[in-house]
Amino acid sequence: MAKDSRQIESGLFPRKVVPVLLPMPAERAYSYALPDGADAVPGQIVQVPLGPRLVAGVVWDGEADVVNPDKLREITQVFDCPPLNAPMRRFIDWVASYTLSSPGLVARMALRAPAAFDPEPLIEALQLTDQQPERITAARERVLAQAADGLAWTKSGLAHAAGVSASVIDGLREQGVFAPVMLPPQPVVPAPDPDYDPAELEADQLAAAQVLRETVAAGGFGVTLLDGVTGSGKTEVYFEAIAETIRQGKQVLILLPEIALTNAFLDRFHNRFGARPAEWHSELAPRTREKVWRQVTESRVSVVAGARSALFLPFADLGLIIVDEEHDPAYKQEDRVFYNARDMAVVRARLSDIPVVLASATPSIESRVNAAQGRYSHLVLSGRYADAGLPDIELVDLRRHAPARGGFLSPVLIKAMAGTLERGEQSLLFLNRRGYAPLTLCRVCGHRFECPQCSSWLVEHRFRSQLQCHHCGHNEPTPQACPSCGALDHLVACGPGIERIAEEADKHFPDARTIVLSSDMAGGTRRLRIELEAIAKGEADIVIGTQLVAKGHNFPLMTLVGVVDADLGLSNGDPRAAERTYQLLSQVTGRAGRSGRKSHGLIQTFQPHHPVMQAFASGDPHAFYERETDERRMAVLPPFGRLASVIISAATRPEAEAHARGLRAAAPSSAGIMVLGPAEAPLALIRGRHRFRLLVHGARGNDMQGFVKDMLAKGPKQRGSVQVQVDIDPQSFL
DNA sequence: AGCACGCCGACT
DNA sequence: GTCGGCGTGCTC
């Protein structure tokens, strides 16, 4: 290898210098010297001094920057750990450039297991020798019988199995009856068996599974959208793709929205493969986390089920990625590195040249567009599994079937609940709003309770006697008197929350057993799990819940779902409002009908002619999605000559919204102004190659700062925000 | 990201 | 008089 002439000229001992990516937001890798005799290939994980501390970094590709030799410091340790492979390194660079963050911060997500870079210590075990014990006792007899198989046992394992104390084993070991042997550490999970217990698939499942098996067998990159209504058996279908990948000896990553990563899913996997997948999510105990990370890099774990962060695990030999519930907003990360794990999963699959499956009962607009345009293959499962039928959907026009004064449940819904109760079946009332009432005002002076910190309404929580801000978490006790005019007992609650719906249901059905479920429920997730089990066993007649009940949980006895206010969320300015509403209605009504009994969904709405309501009631979302897609294109990409403005907000949403309002006022013709979070960038770019104006807003104090600095040099500056022309082509990797 | 340095408000 | 807030800058 050629010696660095500058270093020779400067009289320094010539050392090999390598670029090292550090877990911080620097634009480039730093240069470090390799100690004599050490070597490190790209991807190698090393320990280096950085300022006053030691950090772990990754040796990166390319030439190291030439730096002042006085500054150059030496790598302190080359970890005995498999290097990140080339596809992983390209993935890190790609994600950094696409998300406008730095490769170091992205690499940091891949290195989130501090103590995993050293090999797992071997475990000391004991094996029987030819040596006989000096004296035989009953306890020793049992130990010898237990260990007679000749296998190595851990001390505690053997003591436990033989029913003796550890000191018995120690004694035998002293006499040389046992010899210590070092064993590799236990795998975090046993190996899954692809042929353990294959499900019996129905015709269209079978066909879809066959296509997926062939896709896996053929290998190479490809995206498949697996699209099937709730209960159509998507999981069983993609399990077959997983089985095929395991047979090939490759690893599988299953991405799930955090909420779906439940024991129910893990058990289902266990039933099919005879072992659980390794889990990866934020709640993992540090020790387990390190074991999983390490064993993933060593290919000792073959299937990982995880939340979005699992996408950055350094798999040694990844063969398939599944993204379940691909439409779920939980895939978006909106701090530090902004990304949508669903999109980045497609990129990772592309760079690793492997298949990826996106599964959902209600696919996102952009995935539908990609499927319709032939970039993704499309597998549709149309029927519900076994004898489970989808509920009959009926729209309840609230203008014609008005609830009683002060109430929110229409007579139609109340009647349906009464019938359900009589048949001994369960009802679910869904309202996506916590607390008792979203707004409280004084009837005397009109004072409205606002949050002192963020000026949104304070939500009354009557059960806790509190007024809470659902944006910033501020809370205060509910006062007796109006703080503005001092009038006593004239505060009035406006609008419904689930607590108020529970009150109303109690009034109508005082003898029914009612359970209220929301994310802020006292008792936390443990209590929640207990309540969910109780519901499944039929220990409740009426369940009243927020978004939380829409996902994942199965209520086998549920035959009626009432959506209290289906319009909620349709008018909040979110470009995904209609799409989200459709998905939510679909998920929540899908809770009913699992038992095979006839079931119903009653959707209360003031806008029965809204396209979402029509599409949902007709059971044919196709036209609706077509229209949504077109509207979205129009909004984001107006005809040539009218430049679209997309504000990719790196600051708070209200700030970005305010800025957008200002822009609209200044230029009414630019109808295309909309505010999207950075993780939504692909949505803005559905059509592929487009040049548009990107307003990076409020970039102060966050990761876009460097980006903005760069762009400032090139683009014009405009009133407090930075306006730049950029090309982002999300399809260029496909 | 962490950590140091540095300059202005309320308190042991 | 100090302790401590977070703004700014630096790390091969």
PDB file of N, CA and C in Angstrom, chain A residues 191-229:
ATOM      1  N   ALA A 191     -34.440 -21.823  16.871  1.00  0.00           N
ATOM      2  CA  ALA A 191     -34.612 -21.660  15.427  1.00  0.00           C
ATOM      3  C   ALA A 191     -36.041 -22.006  15.023  1.00  0.00           C
ATOM      4  N   PRO A 192     -36.681 -21.154  14.240  1.00  0.00           N
ATOM      5  CA  PRO A 192     -38.027 -21.477  13.755  1.00  0.00           C
ATOM      6  C   PRO A 192     -37.967 -22.602  12.713  1.00  0.00           C
ATOM      7  N   ASP A 193     -38.973 -23.443  12.728  1.00  0.00           N
ATOM      8  CA  ASP A 193     -39.025 -24.558  11.782  1.00  0.00           C
ATOM      9  C   ASP A 193     -40.056 -24.248  10.689  1.00  0.00           C
ATOM     10  N   PRO A 194     -39.612 -24.091   9.452  1.00  0.00           N
ATOM     11  CA  PRO A 194     -40.547 -23.678   8.387  1.00  0.00           C
ATOM     12  C   PRO A 194     -41.675 -24.680   8.159  1.00  0.00           C
ATOM     13  N   ASP A 195     -41.454 -25.927   8.583  1.00  0.00           N
ATOM     14  CA  ASP A 195     -42.481 -26.944   8.334  1.00  0.00           C
ATOM     15  C   ASP A 195     -43.177 -27.392   9.607  1.00  0.00           C
ATOM     16  N   TYR A 196     -43.082 -26.569  10.673  1.00  0.00           N
ATOM     17  CA  TYR A 196     -43.613 -26.975  11.977  1.00  0.00           C
ATOM     18  C   TYR A 196     -45.113 -27.256  11.923  1.00  0.00           C
ATOM     19  N   ASP A 197     -45.904 -26.278  11.535  1.00  0.00           N
ATOM     20  CA  ASP A 197     -47.341 -26.493  11.472  1.00  0.00           C
ATOM     21  C   ASP A 197     -47.993 -25.546  10.461  1.00  0.00           C
ATOM     22  N   PRO A 198     -47.801 -25.827   9.185  1.00  0.00           N
ATOM     23  CA  PRO A 198     -48.363 -24.949   8.154  1.00  0.00           C
ATOM     24  C   PRO A 198     -49.880 -24.879   8.285  1.00  0.00           C
ATOM     25  N   ALA A 199     -50.410 -23.664   8.112  1.00  0.00           N
ATOM     26  CA  ALA A 199     -51.857 -23.478   8.201  1.00  0.00           C
ATOM     27  C   ALA A 199     -52.519 -24.076   6.961  1.00  0.00           C
ATOM     28  N   GLU A 200     -53.763 -24.480   7.140  1.00  0.00           N
ATOM     29  CA  GLU A 200     -54.515 -24.895   5.954  1.00  0.00           C
ATOM     30  C   GLU A 200     -55.092 -23.646   5.316  1.00  0.00           C
ATOM     31  N   LEU A 201     -54.656 -23.373   4.106  1.00  0.00           N
ATOM     32  CA  LEU A 201     -55.051 -22.129   3.465  1.00  0.00           C
ATOM     33  C   LEU A 201     -56.253 -22.351   2.558  1.00  0.00           C
ATOM     34  N   GLU A 202     -57.072 -21.303   2.445  1.00  0.00           N
ATOM     35  CA  GLU A 202     -58.200 -21.369   1.516  1.00  0.00           C
ATOM     36  C   GLU A 202     -57.734 -20.939   0.136  1.00  0.00           C
ATOM     37  N   ALA A 203     -58.600 -21.128  -0.844  1.00  0.00           N
ATOM     38  CA  ALA A 203     -58.179 -21.016  -2.244  1.00  0.00           C
ATOM     39  C   ALA A 203     -57.378 -19.757  -2.571  1.00  0.00           C
ATOM     40  N   ASP A 204     -57.947 -18.560  -2.237  1.00  0.00           N
ATOM     41  CA  ASP A 204     -57.214 -17.364  -2.680  1.00  0.00           C
ATOM     42  C   ASP A 204     -55.968 -17.112  -1.835  1.00  0.00           C
ATOM     43  N   GLN A 205     -56.009 -17.592  -0.580  1.00  0.00           N
ATOM     44  CA  GLN A 205     -54.797 -17.517   0.242  1.00  0.00           C
ATOM     45  C   GLN A 205     -53.699 -18.381  -0.364  1.00  0.00           C
ATOM     46  N   LEU A 206     -54.118 -19.575  -0.769  1.00  0.00           N
ATOM     47  CA  LEU A 206     -53.187 -20.545  -1.341  1.00  0.00           C
ATOM     48  C   LEU A 206     -52.501 -19.964  -2.574  1.00  0.00           C
ATOM     49  N   ALA A 207     -53.325 -19.337  -3.409  1.00  0.00           N
ATOM     50  CA  ALA A 207     -52.794 -18.754  -4.646  1.00  0.00           C
ATOM     51  C   ALA A 207     -51.800 -17.638  -4.317  1.00  0.00           C
ATOM     52  N   ALA A 208     -52.189 -16.768  -3.373  1.00  0.00           N
ATOM     53  CA  ALA A 208     -51.310 -15.659  -3.001  1.00  0.00           C
ATOM     54  C   ALA A 208     -50.015 -16.184  -2.383  1.00  0.00           C
ATOM     55  N   ALA A 209     -50.152 -17.205  -1.507  1.00  0.00           N
ATOM     56  CA  ALA A 209     -48.973 -17.776  -0.854  1.00  0.00           C
ATOM     57  C   ALA A 209     -48.024 -18.362  -1.892  1.00  0.00           C
ATOM     58  N   GLN A 210     -48.602 -18.987  -2.900  1.00  0.00           N
ATOM     59  CA  GLN A 210     -47.790 -19.586  -3.950  1.00  0.00           C
ATOM     60  C   GLN A 210     -46.989 -18.516  -4.700  1.00  0.00           C
ATOM     61  N   VAL A 211     -47.663 -17.402  -5.013  1.00  0.00           N
ATOM     62  CA  VAL A 211     -46.970 -16.297  -5.691  1.00  0.00           C
ATOM     63  C   VAL A 211     -45.813 -15.795  -4.820  1.00  0.00           C
ATOM     64  N   LEU A 212     -46.084 -15.620  -3.527  1.00  0.00           N
ATOM     65  CA  LEU A 212     -45.038 -15.109  -2.644  1.00  0.00           C
ATOM     66  C   LEU A 212     -43.874 -16.095  -2.527  1.00  0.00           C
ATOM     67  N   ARG A 213     -44.207 -17.391  -2.429  1.00  0.00           N
ATOM     68  CA  ARG A 213     -43.151 -18.404  -2.355  1.00  0.00           C
ATOM     69  C   ARG A 213     -42.260 -18.346  -3.589  1.00  0.00           C
ATOM     70  N   GLU A 214     -42.907 -18.169  -4.736  1.00  0.00           N
ATOM     71  CA  GLU A 214     -42.123 -18.102  -5.973  1.00  0.00           C
ATOM     72  C   GLU A 214     -41.268 -16.845  -6.018  1.00  0.00           C
ATOM     73  N   THR A 215     -41.845 -15.747  -5.524  1.00  0.00           N
ATOM     74  CA  THR A 215     -41.091 -14.488  -5.478  1.00  0.00           C
ATOM     75  C   THR A 215     -39.830 -14.661  -4.640  1.00  0.00           C
ATOM     76  N   VAL A 216     -39.995 -15.306  -3.482  1.00  0.00           N
ATOM     77  CA  VAL A 216     -38.852 -15.532  -2.602  1.00  0.00           C
ATOM     78  C   VAL A 216     -37.856 -16.490  -3.259  1.00  0.00           C
ATOM     79  N   ALA A 217     -38.397 -17.551  -3.862  1.00  0.00           N
ATOM     80  CA  ALA A 217     -37.518 -18.543  -4.484  1.00  0.00           C
ATOM     81  C   ALA A 217     -36.702 -17.916  -5.618  1.00  0.00           C
ATOM     82  N   ALA A 218     -37.355 -17.028  -6.376  1.00  0.00           N
ATOM     83  CA  ALA A 218     -36.652 -16.378  -7.480  1.00  0.00           C
ATOM     84  C   ALA A 218     -35.592 -15.414  -6.969  1.00  0.00           C
ATOM     85  N   GLY A 219     -35.830 -14.841  -5.759  1.00  0.00           N
ATOM     86  CA  GLY A 219     -34.877 -13.897  -5.189  1.00  0.00           C
ATOM     87  C   GLY A 219     -34.903 -12.575  -5.933  1.00  0.00           C
ATOM     88  N   GLY A 220     -34.049 -11.674  -5.511  1.00  0.00           N
ATOM     89  CA  GLY A 220     -33.981 -10.367  -6.163  1.00  0.00           C
ATOM     90  C   GLY A 220     -35.028  -9.408  -5.636  1.00  0.00           C
ATOM     91  N   PHE A 221     -34.825  -8.122  -5.968  1.00  0.00           N
ATOM     92  CA  PHE A 221     -35.703  -7.087  -5.452  1.00  0.00           C
ATOM     93  C   PHE A 221     -37.060  -7.104  -6.135  1.00  0.00           C
ATOM     94  N   GLY A 222     -38.094  -6.838  -5.349  1.00  0.00           N
ATOM     95  CA  GLY A 222     -39.439  -6.669  -5.878  1.00  0.00           C
ATOM     96  C   GLY A 222     -40.335  -6.302  -4.711  1.00  0.00           C
ATOM     97  N   VAL A 223     -41.326  -5.449  -4.961  1.00  0.00           N
ATOM     98  CA  VAL A 223     -42.255  -5.066  -3.906  1.00  0.00           C
ATOM     99  C   VAL A 223     -43.602  -5.684  -4.204  1.00  0.00           C
ATOM    100  N   THR A 224     -44.202  -6.339  -3.221  1.00  0.00           N
ATOM    101  CA  THR A 224     -45.535  -6.900  -3.377  1.00  0.00           C
ATOM    102  C   THR A 224     -46.468  -6.252  -2.373  1.00  0.00           C
ATOM    103  N   LEU A 225     -47.560  -5.705  -2.857  1.00  0.00           N
ATOM    104  CA  LEU A 225     -48.584  -5.172  -1.967  1.00  0.00           C
ATOM    105  C   LEU A 225     -49.593  -6.281  -1.717  1.00  0.00           C
ATOM    106  N   LEU A 226     -49.652  -6.738  -0.470  1.00  0.00           N
ATOM    107  CA  LEU A 226     -50.577  -7.805  -0.097  1.00  0.00           C
ATOM    108  C   LEU A 226     -51.781  -7.140   0.555  1.00  0.00           C
ATOM    109  N   ASP A 227     -52.872  -7.151  -0.154  1.00  0.00           N
ATOM    110  CA  ASP A 227     -54.006  -6.296   0.147  1.00  0.00           C
ATOM    111  C   ASP A 227     -55.202  -7.195   0.426  1.00  0.00           C
ATOM    112  N   GLY A 228     -55.667  -7.215   1.681  1.00  0.00           N
ATOM    113  CA  GLY A 228     -56.806  -8.077   1.983  1.00  0.00           C
ATOM    114  C   GLY A 228     -57.581  -7.543   3.172  1.00  0.00           C
ATOM    115  N   VAL A 229     -58.887  -7.637   3.130  1.00  0.00           N
ATOM    116  CA  VAL A 229     -59.724  -7.103   4.205  1.00  0.00           C
ATOM    117  C   VAL A 229     -59.342  -7.729   5.545  1.00  0.00           C
TER     118      VAL A 229
END
